[in-house]
Every structure is written in C-alpha cells, then in structure tokens.
Coordinates of C-alpha atoms in Angstrom, one line a residue:
Chain A
M60 CA -23.4 -46.1 12.6
E61 CA -19.7 -46.5 11.7
V62 CA -17.1 -43.7 12.1
V63 CA -15.2 -43.3 8.9
T64 CA -13.1 -40.3 9.9
H65 CA -13.0 -37.9 12.8
S66 CA -11.2 -34.6 13.2
R67 CA -11.1 -31.7 15.6
C68 CA -12.2 -28.5 13.9
F69 CA -12.7 -25.0 15.3
G70 CA -12.9 -26.5 18.8
G71 CA -15.6 -28.9 17.7
D72 CA -15.7 -32.2 15.9
Q73 CA -15.9 -33.0 12.1
G74 CA -17.0 -36.5 11.6
V75 CA -17.8 -38.7 8.6
Y76 CA -20.1 -41.7 9.2
R77 CA -21.5 -44.6 7.3
H78 CA -24.7 -46.5 8.0
A79 CA -26.9 -49.1 6.4
S80 CA -29.8 -47.1 4.9
E81 CA -33.1 -49.0 4.9
V82 CA -34.7 -46.3 2.7
C83 CA -32.0 -46.4 0.0
G84 CA -31.2 -50.1 0.4
V85 CA -27.4 -49.5 0.4
D86 CA -24.8 -48.1 2.8
M87 CA -24.9 -44.3 2.9
T88 CA -22.1 -41.9 4.0
F89 CA -22.6 -38.5 5.5
A90 CA -20.7 -35.9 7.4
V91 CA -21.6 -34.0 10.6
Y92 CA -19.9 -31.1 12.3
M93 CA -20.6 -30.7 16.0
P94 CA -19.6 -27.3 17.5
P95 CA -17.9 -27.0 20.8
Q96 CA -21.2 -25.8 22.4
A97 CA -22.7 -29.3 21.9
R98 CA -20.6 -30.7 24.8
R99 CA -22.7 -28.6 27.1
E100 CA -26.2 -28.7 25.6
P101 CA -28.1 -29.9 22.5
V102 CA -27.5 -27.6 19.6
P103 CA -29.6 -26.7 16.6
V104 CA -28.8 -28.3 13.2
L105 CA -28.3 -26.8 9.8
W106 CA -28.6 -29.3 6.9
Y107 CA -26.5 -28.5 3.8
L108 CA -27.6 -30.4 0.7
S109 CA -25.0 -30.5 -2.1
G110 CA -25.2 -30.2 -5.8
L111 CA -24.7 -32.4 -8.9
T112 CA -21.7 -34.8 -8.8
C113 CA -21.0 -34.0 -5.1
T114 CA -20.7 -36.4 -2.2
H115 CA -20.8 -35.5 1.5
D116 CA -17.2 -34.4 1.1
N117 CA -17.3 -31.3 -1.1
A118 CA -19.1 -28.7 1.0
M119 CA -17.5 -30.2 4.2
T120 CA -14.1 -29.5 2.7
K121 CA -14.7 -26.4 0.6
G122 CA -17.7 -24.6 2.0
G123 CA -16.0 -22.9 4.9
M124 CA -19.1 -23.4 7.1
Q125 CA -17.4 -24.8 10.2
L126 CA -15.8 -21.5 11.4
H127 CA -19.3 -19.9 11.4
A128 CA -21.0 -22.9 12.9
A129 CA -18.6 -23.0 15.8
R130 CA -19.1 -19.3 16.4
H131 CA -22.9 -19.6 16.5
G132 CA -23.1 -23.0 18.1
I133 CA -25.0 -25.0 15.5
A134 CA -24.3 -28.4 14.0
L135 CA -23.9 -29.0 10.3
V136 CA -25.0 -32.1 8.4
F137 CA -23.8 -32.9 4.9
P138 CA -25.7 -35.8 3.3
D139 CA -24.6 -37.5 0.1
T140 CA -26.4 -36.5 -3.1
S141 CA -27.6 -40.0 -4.1
P142 CA -27.2 -43.7 -3.2
R143 CA -24.1 -45.2 -4.7
G144 CA -22.3 -48.6 -4.7
A145 CA -22.9 -52.1 -6.1
G146 CA -26.4 -52.5 -7.6
V147 CA -27.3 -48.9 -7.8
A148 CA -28.6 -47.8 -11.2
D149 CA -26.6 -45.1 -13.0
D150 CA -26.4 -43.2 -16.3
E151 CA -23.4 -42.1 -18.3
A152 CA -24.5 -38.4 -17.9
Y153 CA -23.2 -36.5 -14.9
D154 CA -26.6 -35.2 -14.2
L155 CA -28.6 -38.4 -13.9
G156 CA -28.2 -41.3 -11.5
I157 CA -25.3 -41.4 -9.0
G158 CA -24.5 -37.9 -7.8
A159 CA -27.7 -36.6 -9.1
G160 CA -30.5 -37.8 -6.8
F161 CA -32.4 -34.5 -6.9
Y162 CA -33.7 -35.2 -3.4
L163 CA -36.8 -37.0 -4.7
N164 CA -38.4 -40.5 -4.3
A165 CA -38.1 -42.2 -7.7
T166 CA -41.2 -44.1 -8.9
Q167 CA -39.8 -45.5 -12.2
D168 CA -37.5 -48.4 -13.0
P169 CA -34.6 -48.8 -12.7
W170 CA -34.3 -45.9 -10.3
K171 CA -37.1 -46.7 -7.7
A172 CA -35.1 -49.5 -6.0
H173 CA -32.6 -47.1 -4.4
F174 CA -33.2 -43.4 -5.4
R175 CA -35.3 -42.2 -2.4
M176 CA -33.2 -39.2 -1.2
Y177 CA -36.4 -37.3 -0.2
D178 CA -37.4 -39.9 2.4
Y179 CA -33.7 -40.5 3.3
V180 CA -33.2 -36.8 4.2
V181 CA -36.6 -36.0 5.6
E182 CA -37.1 -39.2 7.6
E183 CA -34.3 -41.7 8.0
L184 CA -31.2 -39.6 8.4
R185 CA -32.9 -37.2 10.6
T186 CA -34.1 -39.9 12.9
L187 CA -30.7 -41.4 13.0
L188 CA -29.1 -38.1 14.0
E189 CA -31.7 -37.4 16.6
D190 CA -31.1 -40.8 18.2
T191 CA -27.3 -40.5 18.3
L192 CA -26.2 -36.9 18.6
P193 CA -26.8 -34.1 21.1
I194 CA -29.0 -32.0 18.8
S195 CA -32.1 -30.0 19.6
E196 CA -35.4 -30.2 17.8
R197 CA -34.7 -27.0 15.8
H198 CA -33.5 -27.7 12.3
G199 CA -32.6 -25.4 9.4
I200 CA -31.9 -26.3 5.8
T201 CA -29.8 -24.9 3.0
G202 CA -28.0 -26.2 -0.1
H203 CA -26.3 -25.3 -3.3
S204 CA -27.6 -25.7 -6.9
M205 CA -29.4 -29.1 -6.9
G206 CA -29.0 -29.0 -3.1
G207 CA -30.7 -25.6 -3.1
H208 CA -33.5 -27.2 -5.0
G209 CA -33.6 -29.9 -2.3
A210 CA -33.6 -27.4 0.6
L211 CA -36.4 -25.3 -0.9
T212 CA -38.7 -28.1 -1.8
I213 CA -38.1 -30.2 1.3
A214 CA -38.6 -27.1 3.6
M215 CA -41.7 -25.9 1.9
R216 CA -43.3 -29.4 2.1
N217 CA -42.2 -29.9 5.7
P218 CA -42.5 -26.6 7.5
E219 CA -43.2 -28.4 10.8
R220 CA -39.7 -30.0 10.5
F221 CA -37.6 -27.0 9.6
Q222 CA -37.5 -23.6 11.2
S223 CA -35.2 -21.8 8.9
L224 CA -34.4 -21.9 5.1
S225 CA -31.8 -20.5 2.7
A226 CA -30.2 -21.5 -0.5
F227 CA -27.1 -20.8 -2.7
A228 CA -27.8 -20.5 -6.4
P229 CA -30.6 -23.1 -6.3
I230 CA -32.3 -24.9 -9.2
V231 CA -35.7 -23.3 -8.6
N232 CA -37.8 -24.3 -11.6
P233 CA -36.7 -27.8 -12.7
T234 CA -39.9 -28.6 -14.5
Q235 CA -38.9 -25.9 -17.0
S236 CA -35.2 -26.6 -17.2
D237 CA -32.8 -29.1 -18.7
W238 CA -31.7 -29.5 -15.1
G239 CA -35.0 -31.1 -14.2
R240 CA -37.0 -32.3 -17.2
K241 CA -34.8 -35.2 -18.1
Q242 CA -34.3 -36.3 -14.5
F243 CA -38.0 -35.9 -13.5
S244 CA -39.0 -37.8 -16.7
S245 CA -36.6 -40.6 -15.8
Y246 CA -37.2 -40.8 -12.0
L247 CA -40.9 -39.9 -11.9
G248 CA -42.3 -40.7 -15.4
D249 CA -43.9 -38.6 -18.1
D250 CA -47.0 -37.5 -16.1
E251 CA -45.8 -34.0 -15.2
S252 CA -48.4 -33.7 -12.5
A253 CA -46.1 -35.8 -10.4
W254 CA -43.3 -33.3 -10.9
A255 CA -44.8 -30.3 -9.2
Q256 CA -44.1 -31.4 -5.7
Y257 CA -40.4 -31.1 -6.5
D258 CA -40.4 -27.7 -8.2
A259 CA -39.6 -24.8 -5.8
T260 CA -41.3 -22.2 -8.0
I261 CA -44.5 -24.1 -8.2
L262 CA -44.4 -24.8 -4.5
M263 CA -43.8 -21.1 -3.8
T264 CA -46.8 -20.2 -5.9
E265 CA -49.0 -22.8 -4.3
I266 CA -47.9 -23.1 -0.6
G267 CA -45.0 -20.8 0.2
W268 CA -43.0 -20.9 3.4
P269 CA -44.1 -19.8 6.9
G270 CA -40.8 -18.1 7.7
D271 CA -38.5 -15.9 5.7
I272 CA -36.0 -17.2 3.1
L273 CA -32.4 -16.1 2.2
I274 CA -31.2 -16.9 -1.4
D275 CA -27.9 -15.8 -2.8
Q276 CA -27.2 -16.0 -6.6
G277 CA -24.0 -15.1 -8.5
A278 CA -24.7 -12.7 -11.4
D279 CA -22.0 -14.5 -13.5
D280 CA -23.2 -18.0 -12.6
Q281 CA -22.4 -20.0 -15.7
F282 CA -25.5 -22.2 -15.1
I283 CA -28.0 -19.4 -14.5
D284 CA -30.1 -20.3 -17.5
L285 CA -30.6 -23.7 -15.9
L286 CA -31.3 -22.4 -12.4
R287 CA -34.0 -19.9 -13.6
P288 CA -33.9 -17.6 -10.6
Q289 CA -36.2 -15.1 -12.3
A290 CA -39.1 -17.6 -12.1
F291 CA -38.7 -18.0 -8.3
A292 CA -38.1 -14.2 -7.8
E293 CA -41.4 -13.5 -9.6
A294 CA -43.3 -16.1 -7.7
A295 CA -42.0 -15.1 -4.3
S296 CA -42.6 -11.4 -4.9
R297 CA -46.1 -12.1 -6.2
R298 CA -46.8 -14.2 -3.1
R299 CA -45.3 -11.5 -0.8
Q300 CA -43.1 -14.2 0.6
P301 CA -40.9 -12.7 3.3
C302 CA -37.4 -13.2 1.8
V303 CA -34.1 -11.7 0.9
L304 CA -33.0 -12.4 -2.7
R305 CA -29.5 -11.2 -3.4
T306 CA -27.8 -11.2 -6.8
H307 CA -24.0 -10.7 -6.4
A308 CA -21.9 -9.1 -9.1
G309 CA -18.9 -11.2 -10.4
H310 CA -19.8 -14.4 -8.5
D311 CA -20.0 -17.7 -10.4
H312 CA -21.4 -21.1 -9.4
S313 CA -18.4 -22.4 -7.5
Y314 CA -17.6 -23.0 -3.9
F315 CA -15.7 -19.7 -3.9
F316 CA -19.2 -18.2 -4.2
V317 CA -20.7 -20.5 -1.5
S318 CA -17.9 -19.9 0.9
S319 CA -18.0 -16.1 0.4
F320 CA -21.6 -16.0 1.8
A321 CA -21.5 -19.1 4.1
G322 CA -21.1 -16.8 7.1
D323 CA -24.3 -14.9 6.2
H324 CA -26.2 -18.1 5.8
V325 CA -25.0 -19.7 9.1
A326 CA -25.8 -16.5 10.9
W327 CA -29.3 -16.3 9.2
H328 CA -30.1 -19.9 10.4
A329 CA -28.5 -19.4 13.9
E330 CA -30.7 -16.3 14.5
R331 CA -33.9 -18.2 13.6
L332 CA -33.0 -21.5 15.2
K333 CA -32.1 -20.0 18.5
M334 CA -35.5 -18.2 18.8
H335 CA -37.9 -19.6 21.4
Chain B
M9 CA -32.3 30.6 -2.3
E10 CA -34.3 31.7 0.7
V11 CA -34.0 30.0 4.1
V12 CA -37.5 29.0 5.3
T13 CA -36.5 27.2 8.5
H14 CA -33.3 26.1 10.0
S15 CA -32.7 23.6 12.9
R16 CA -29.8 21.9 14.5
C17 CA -30.3 18.1 14.2
F18 CA -27.9 15.3 15.4
G19 CA -25.1 17.8 15.4
G20 CA -25.8 18.9 11.9
D21 CA -28.2 21.2 10.2
Q22 CA -31.8 20.6 8.9
G23 CA -32.8 23.4 6.6
V24 CA -35.9 24.1 4.4
Y25 CA -35.3 26.4 1.5
R26 CA -37.3 28.1 -1.3
H27 CA -36.1 29.2 -4.7
A28 CA -37.5 30.4 -8.0
S29 CA -37.4 27.4 -10.3
E30 CA -36.9 28.2 -13.9
V31 CA -37.7 24.6 -14.9
C32 CA -41.0 24.4 -13.1
G33 CA -41.9 28.1 -13.5
V34 CA -42.9 28.5 -9.9
D35 CA -41.2 28.8 -6.5
M36 CA -40.2 25.4 -5.2
T37 CA -39.5 24.3 -1.6
F38 CA -37.0 21.6 -0.6
A39 CA -35.3 20.4 2.5
V40 CA -31.6 19.6 3.0
Y41 CA -29.9 17.9 6.0
M42 CA -26.2 18.6 6.3
P43 CA -24.3 16.3 8.7
P44 CA -21.7 17.7 11.1
Q45 CA -18.9 16.3 8.9
A46 CA -19.8 18.9 6.2
R47 CA -18.1 21.6 8.3
R48 CA -14.8 20.0 7.6
E49 CA -15.1 18.7 4.1
P50 CA -17.6 18.2 1.2
V51 CA -19.9 15.3 1.9
P52 CA -21.7 12.9 -0.4
V53 CA -25.4 13.4 -1.0
L54 CA -28.4 11.1 -0.7
W55 CA -31.5 12.2 -2.6
Y56 CA -34.8 11.0 -1.1
L57 CA -37.8 11.3 -3.4
S58 CA -41.2 11.2 -1.7
G59 CA -44.5 9.6 -2.6
L60 CA -47.9 10.6 -3.6
T61 CA -49.4 13.6 -1.7
C62 CA -46.1 14.3 0.1
T63 CA -44.1 17.6 0.1
H64 CA -40.5 18.0 1.2
D65 CA -41.7 17.8 4.7
N66 CA -43.0 14.2 5.2
A67 CA -39.8 12.2 5.0
M68 CA -37.8 14.9 6.6
T69 CA -40.1 14.7 9.6
K70 CA -41.1 11.0 9.7
G71 CA -38.3 9.1 7.9
G72 CA -35.8 9.0 10.7
M73 CA -33.0 9.4 8.2
Q74 CA -31.0 12.2 9.9
L75 CA -29.6 10.0 12.8
H76 CA -28.0 7.7 10.2
A77 CA -26.9 10.5 7.9
A78 CA -25.1 12.1 10.8
R79 CA -23.4 8.9 11.7
H80 CA -22.2 8.2 8.2
G81 CA -21.5 11.8 7.2
I82 CA -23.7 12.2 4.2
A83 CA -26.2 14.9 3.3
L84 CA -29.9 14.3 2.6
V85 CA -32.0 16.2 0.1
F86 CA -35.8 16.1 0.1
P87 CA -37.4 17.7 -3.0
D88 CA -41.1 18.4 -3.3
T89 CA -43.2 15.9 -5.3
S90 CA -44.6 18.4 -7.8
P91 CA -44.8 22.1 -8.6
R92 CA -47.5 23.8 -6.6
G93 CA -49.0 27.3 -6.1
A94 CA -51.0 29.8 -8.2
G95 CA -51.4 28.9 -11.8
V96 CA -50.3 25.2 -11.4
A97 CA -52.8 22.8 -13.0
D98 CA -54.4 20.2 -10.7
D99 CA -56.9 17.5 -10.6
E100 CA -59.4 16.5 -7.9
A101 CA -57.8 13.1 -7.6
Y102 CA -55.0 12.7 -5.1
D103 CA -52.9 10.9 -7.6
L104 CA -52.8 13.4 -10.4
G105 CA -51.5 16.9 -10.5
I106 CA -50.2 18.6 -7.3
G107 CA -48.4 16.1 -5.1
A108 CA -48.2 13.6 -7.9
G109 CA -45.6 14.8 -10.3
F110 CA -44.2 11.3 -11.0
Y111 CA -40.7 12.7 -11.6
L112 CA -41.4 13.1 -15.3
N113 CA -41.5 16.0 -17.9
A114 CA -45.1 16.4 -19.0
T115 CA -45.6 17.0 -22.7
Q116 CA -49.4 17.5 -22.7
D117 CA -51.6 20.4 -21.8
P118 CA -52.4 21.6 -19.2
W119 CA -49.5 19.9 -17.4
K120 CA -46.5 20.7 -19.6
A121 CA -46.3 24.4 -18.4
H122 CA -45.1 23.4 -14.9
F123 CA -44.8 19.6 -14.4
R124 CA -41.2 19.0 -15.2
M125 CA -40.0 17.2 -12.1
Y126 CA -37.5 15.1 -14.0
D127 CA -35.5 18.0 -15.2
Y128 CA -36.0 19.8 -11.9
V129 CA -34.4 16.9 -9.9
V130 CA -31.8 15.8 -12.4
E131 CA -30.6 19.3 -13.5
E132 CA -31.8 22.4 -11.8
L133 CA -31.9 21.4 -8.1
R134 CA -28.7 19.5 -8.4
T135 CA -26.9 22.4 -9.9
L136 CA -28.3 24.7 -7.2
L137 CA -27.1 22.5 -4.4
E138 CA -23.7 22.0 -6.0
D139 CA -23.3 25.8 -6.3
T140 CA -24.4 26.6 -2.7
L141 CA -23.6 23.7 -0.3
P142 CA -20.4 21.8 0.7
I143 CA -21.2 18.6 -1.1
S144 CA -19.1 16.3 -3.1
E145 CA -19.6 15.0 -6.6
R146 CA -20.9 11.6 -5.3
H147 CA -24.7 11.3 -5.2
G148 CA -27.0 8.5 -4.3
I149 CA -30.8 8.3 -4.8
T150 CA -33.6 6.6 -3.0
G151 CA -37.3 7.2 -2.5
H152 CA -40.6 5.7 -1.4
S153 CA -43.5 4.6 -3.5
M154 CA -43.9 7.2 -6.3
G155 CA -40.5 8.4 -5.1
G156 CA -39.0 4.9 -5.4
H157 CA -40.2 5.0 -9.0
G158 CA -38.5 8.3 -9.4
A159 CA -35.2 7.1 -7.9
L160 CA -35.1 3.9 -10.0
T161 CA -35.9 5.6 -13.3
I162 CA -33.8 8.7 -12.8
A163 CA -30.8 6.6 -11.7
M164 CA -31.0 4.1 -14.5
R165 CA -31.3 6.9 -17.0
N166 CA -28.4 8.9 -15.4
P167 CA -25.8 6.4 -14.2
E168 CA -23.1 9.0 -14.6
R169 CA -24.8 11.3 -12.1
F170 CA -25.6 8.7 -9.4
Q171 CA -23.3 6.2 -7.7
S172 CA -25.8 4.4 -5.5
L173 CA -29.4 3.4 -5.7
S174 CA -32.1 2.0 -3.4
A175 CA -35.9 2.3 -3.0
F176 CA -38.6 1.7 -0.4
A177 CA -41.8 0.0 -1.8
P178 CA -41.3 1.6 -5.2
I179 CA -43.9 1.8 -8.0
V180 CA -41.9 -0.3 -10.5
N181 CA -44.2 -1.0 -13.4
P182 CA -46.4 2.1 -13.8
T183 CA -47.2 1.3 -17.5
Q184 CA -49.2 -1.7 -16.2
S185 CA -50.7 -0.1 -13.0
D186 CA -53.5 2.2 -12.1
W187 CA -50.6 4.1 -10.4
G188 CA -49.2 5.1 -13.8
R189 CA -51.5 4.5 -16.7
K190 CA -53.9 7.4 -15.9
Q191 CA -51.0 9.7 -15.0
F192 CA -48.8 8.9 -18.0
S193 CA -51.8 9.2 -20.3
S194 CA -52.5 12.7 -18.9
Y195 CA -48.9 13.9 -18.7
L196 CA -47.4 12.2 -21.7
G197 CA -50.3 11.5 -24.1
D198 CA -51.7 8.2 -25.4
D199 CA -48.6 7.1 -27.3
E200 CA -47.3 4.5 -24.9
S201 CA -43.9 4.4 -26.5
A202 CA -43.3 7.7 -24.7
W203 CA -44.0 6.0 -21.3
A204 CA -41.2 3.4 -21.3
Q205 CA -38.5 5.9 -20.2
Y206 CA -40.5 6.3 -16.9
D207 CA -41.1 2.6 -16.2
A208 CA -38.5 0.9 -13.9
T209 CA -39.3 -2.6 -15.0
I210 CA -38.9 -1.7 -18.7
L211 CA -35.7 0.2 -18.0
M212 CA -34.3 -2.8 -16.0
T213 CA -35.1 -5.0 -18.9
E214 CA -33.5 -2.7 -21.5
I215 CA -30.6 -1.0 -19.7
G216 CA -30.2 -2.0 -16.0
W217 CA -28.0 -0.2 -13.6
P218 CA -24.1 -0.4 -13.4
G219 CA -24.0 -0.8 -9.6
D220 CA -26.1 -2.8 -7.2
I221 CA -29.6 -1.9 -5.9
L222 CA -31.3 -2.3 -2.5
I223 CA -35.1 -2.5 -2.5
D224 CA -37.2 -3.1 0.5
Q225 CA -40.9 -4.1 0.3
G226 CA -43.5 -4.7 3.0
A227 CA -45.3 -8.0 2.6
D228 CA -48.5 -6.4 4.0
D229 CA -48.2 -3.3 1.9
Q230 CA -51.8 -2.3 1.2
F231 CA -50.8 -0.9 -2.2
I232 CA -48.7 -3.8 -3.4
D233 CA -51.0 -4.6 -6.4
L234 CA -50.3 -1.1 -7.7
L235 CA -46.6 -1.3 -7.0
R236 CA -46.1 -4.7 -8.9
P237 CA -42.8 -5.7 -7.2
Q238 CA -43.0 -9.1 -8.9
A239 CA -42.5 -7.5 -12.3
F240 CA -39.3 -5.8 -11.3
A241 CA -38.1 -8.9 -9.4
E242 CA -38.5 -11.0 -12.5
A243 CA -36.8 -8.4 -14.7
A244 CA -33.8 -7.8 -12.4
S245 CA -33.3 -11.5 -11.8
R246 CA -33.5 -12.3 -15.5
R247 CA -30.9 -9.5 -16.2
R248 CA -28.6 -10.8 -13.4
Q249 CA -28.8 -7.3 -12.0
P250 CA -26.7 -7.1 -8.8
C251 CA -29.3 -6.3 -6.2
V252 CA -30.8 -7.1 -2.8
L253 CA -34.5 -7.5 -2.9
R254 CA -36.0 -7.8 0.6
T255 CA -39.7 -8.6 1.4
H256 CA -40.5 -7.9 5.1
A257 CA -43.2 -9.8 6.9
G258 CA -45.8 -7.6 8.6
H259 CA -44.7 -4.2 7.1
D260 CA -47.2 -1.9 5.4
H261 CA -46.7 1.1 3.1
S262 CA -46.2 3.7 5.9
Y263 CA -43.4 5.7 7.2
F264 CA -43.1 3.1 10.0
F265 CA -41.9 0.8 7.3
V266 CA -39.6 3.4 5.8
S267 CA -38.1 4.4 9.1
S268 CA -37.6 0.8 10.1
F269 CA -35.1 0.3 7.3
A270 CA -33.8 3.9 6.8
G271 CA -30.6 2.9 8.6
D272 CA -29.9 0.1 6.2
H273 CA -30.5 2.4 3.3
V274 CA -28.3 5.2 4.5
A275 CA -25.5 2.7 5.3
W276 CA -25.9 1.1 1.9
H277 CA -25.5 4.5 0.2
A278 CA -22.7 5.7 2.5
E279 CA -20.7 2.6 1.8
R280 CA -20.9 3.1 -2.0
L281 CA -20.6 6.9 -2.0
K282 CA -17.5 6.8 0.1
M283 CA -15.7 4.4 -2.3
H284 CA -13.0 6.0 -4.4

C-alpha cells in the first residue's frame, strides 16, 4: 500500500494510505491511527465507519478520537464510504452512489461492479491491515449515521470478527426509512427479503449481539426521523440485549456530537478489547 | 413523628419513624437516612420507592444506598408501599392490597378509604419531612419495580417537585401488564381512561420529563415480561427524551441487582440535585 500522508499525533502516527482494491475494483484510500503503544506490542483496533458524503478524512480530522486512542493504546481505522474514481457509477443525489455505499454488496447494475463495501471492510481491508500493521486479533467497530448502520450490521453478522460494538446516531431501520429504501432498492433490487441482512433492527430482532452495545443519539438530531432509533430501542429491549442507549439533550447530528462522546466510545471499546 | 429506631451509619443517621397519616387514615412507617453533611447545611433528598411486598425496611437494609448517599451528601427517604394495619383492606394475592399500593389514589371500594399512596408520597410525607428535617428544596426520586413505576409516574406528573429521576427495573406499562390491569381495575375501576395517569409509557408518550432519566434493567430479570421495558424504550426514544437506558447482562430482579447499580443512581441524582 502507498503512503499518502503521514503525521505524528498524540505520540503516535496518523497515516493515510491508498491501495488497489480487488473487491471494489478501484484504488481505495483509508486512514489509520497507530498509538504510541504499538511500537512495543500489537494493539487492538477500533474501526470507525463514516456517514453519507464522507471520505476517510472527516472523522480522522473532526472526530477527536486520536487523543483517546493514544491514552488507551488502541489503533483507529477510518475506511472510505464507497468506491470512487473513474468508472464508478454514481447518482446525482448525495445519498446514492459515491459517498453512500451503505456498507453492503450491491447485486444490481450499474452498482454491482464496484459497490462491495461490506466485503471490503469485513474481508479485504482487514486482511491488508493484519498483514502490514502491528495490530492484535481483537477488533471493535463503531460508526456514525450510515456508518453506525454499517457498524451494527457488520458486527451482528460477524460476531467472531469483532469483540466490541458501539454507534453514534446510527441509521438503525433502513428498510423503513428514506435513508435505506431507495438505496436498497437500487443496490439490492426490489425483493425486500434481500434487504433484511442490512437492517440493524431486523438483525437485533433475529440474532442480536453476544456482547453489549453502546449507542449515543442526539435528541435534537435533525435526521432522527430517518434514523428511527425508537425501532432499535424497542427491538433491543424486547430481546434483553445488553446495551446502553443514551439520548443526549441538545445534541444534533454533527461531529460536535460525535467528538463530545468519542472519549466514552474509545474507552468502551478499549475496556472490552483488552479483556482476555 | 415518633422515632422507632435510630442508628449511626456511614457517619450519618439512619432513622425509622412512625406518624399518623391523615391521607392514609392509619399510622405509617418510613425510613430516612441523613448524611453527615446535613449537620452543616440542608441537603438534597433522594426518594426511593420500593416494590411489591416491601416495607420501608427492604431497601434500607439491602439496597446499599447509604454508603453512596454519605459520599455525595444527600438524604434518602424510604416510604412504605401501602397503608397497613387494622381496618386496611387486603387481598390474598401478594400483588393487591397491603404491600401493593402502586403509588396511586384508589377511587373504588374497599380500597379508597386508605389506599392513597400517591397523595401520601407527593404531599403529606414530603411536607412532614420538610417541616422536620434539614433538607433542601431539591428532591430526586427513584425506585425498584412497582417503586420504579411510582418514581416515573410521580416525577412526570410533578416536574416542579422533582429535579432528578431514575429507576431500577420499573414496571413501565401497567395498563398492558398483569402487574397493573388487575390492580388498576380494583383500585380505579373499569374505566381505563382513569388508568393512563399511572402508566409511565403513556405519560412518556404524552408529557415526558423535562430532565434526563437513568433506567437500569437486568437482562435476566425473571419478571421482565411484566415490566415491559421495550414499551418505554420505544416511547422514550420516539419522544427524543434525554435518557440513559441500560440493559445489564446476567442481572435478575433482586436487590443484588439494585445494590450493584445503587452507586450510579445516587451519583446521578447528586449531580443533578446539586446543580444551581
């Protein structure tokens, strides 16, 4: 993989990298923060999946996660939110196509040639990181909005690959939301039975998660009707899923919300990833 | 009021008192813990409402709250769960009559003569405490099971009287539960429109709470189908109610559950009651 940029950060190293992705069929860019502890021993990894319109850059720049990752000795990975570049299908809407991969494997034209973010995150990028960086086998996953959707669905479907899980203002019920129905119809086709594997509320109802889950939500989130936190809250409570669901007065959907609680999330993951 | 017992406890004073209740028409017993800080200045008060079959004694003895109250400098009040004694109506079931007042004002015979725990807690006992103890005007309220139901419904209906709110494994939807329908029918009659004022999920949907709420629930709670936490979780999330809803793996409905999280609840209330 090619180093795009590299910066010292809280005693560790913030890098941006590019590599030829076989899964997505294009070059993909991602960011990794390695804490100072990684110079001594392999460290656990926290994946941060970003939301609509973001690249690897937004959370790396505005999330304020590195301070906490350095304190706890865990690495951070910020993947892109979709393939992008020459030949990649797109749509004029901000919430379909480039910047809106929804962490799924598209099965429909014109998307299926490149939009395979599920396999990219779960398989290809993970293997690349394990082959090239001093990281342990313990991985946690979080994300914001569409990335919270990605974190919840990927973790619930791959509990053997992730040992901790949280989300910031996640899209939790896309099969019942305008942030979901249009995209799933485009990427996956009109047979809604193929959509369930990418809906966190349905997955919570059907399979749940073997650990506990932290989810933060702003009460003044301007997109809350699209996120549908009440559907997931009901499903998690009905399942008796160990979890902490917090609704925070005054907070909106922005990175000011994410950064306000970033320390709690990194600590949550660190505590679980460092268990033996 | 008459002193029944009095004991030094974590540098403060644990008392049990009896008084002639005008509201309930019988002598009522309650417990108060005063922290050492109360010798210097008036302290905030945390009300703890107990569950089915309890008296003032259970939580006072098994809740483990005093250590935390002494640390944070807040008083604890443990009322009884119903009137009791000669002339008080009862039922052979453990969940109706004595020990099962449901913190409401009964309107039906034979209950209405004495079962007025709502007015007793909200009005009479509060006035008595304010007239006799060095407490401030800042009150919080919590409770367990039926007492969690009492805390939630009393606080939502009296936001000017309580500045903080939490609950342990509360009955949150009694109008849809066997812990509620039988009792409300007996105490309030068959007109279900009179029941809504005592149902936390309905109150959350209709009026909510001006502050934030902490609720803990054990995932292995043997009574969870009667508590219906999923109904309240859905209603609170839909309302965007500031709250922290925690589901804890392995915990049941016992005082071992309550005492495990008592410190978190006392700290929660102390932080909010000491705001100015």
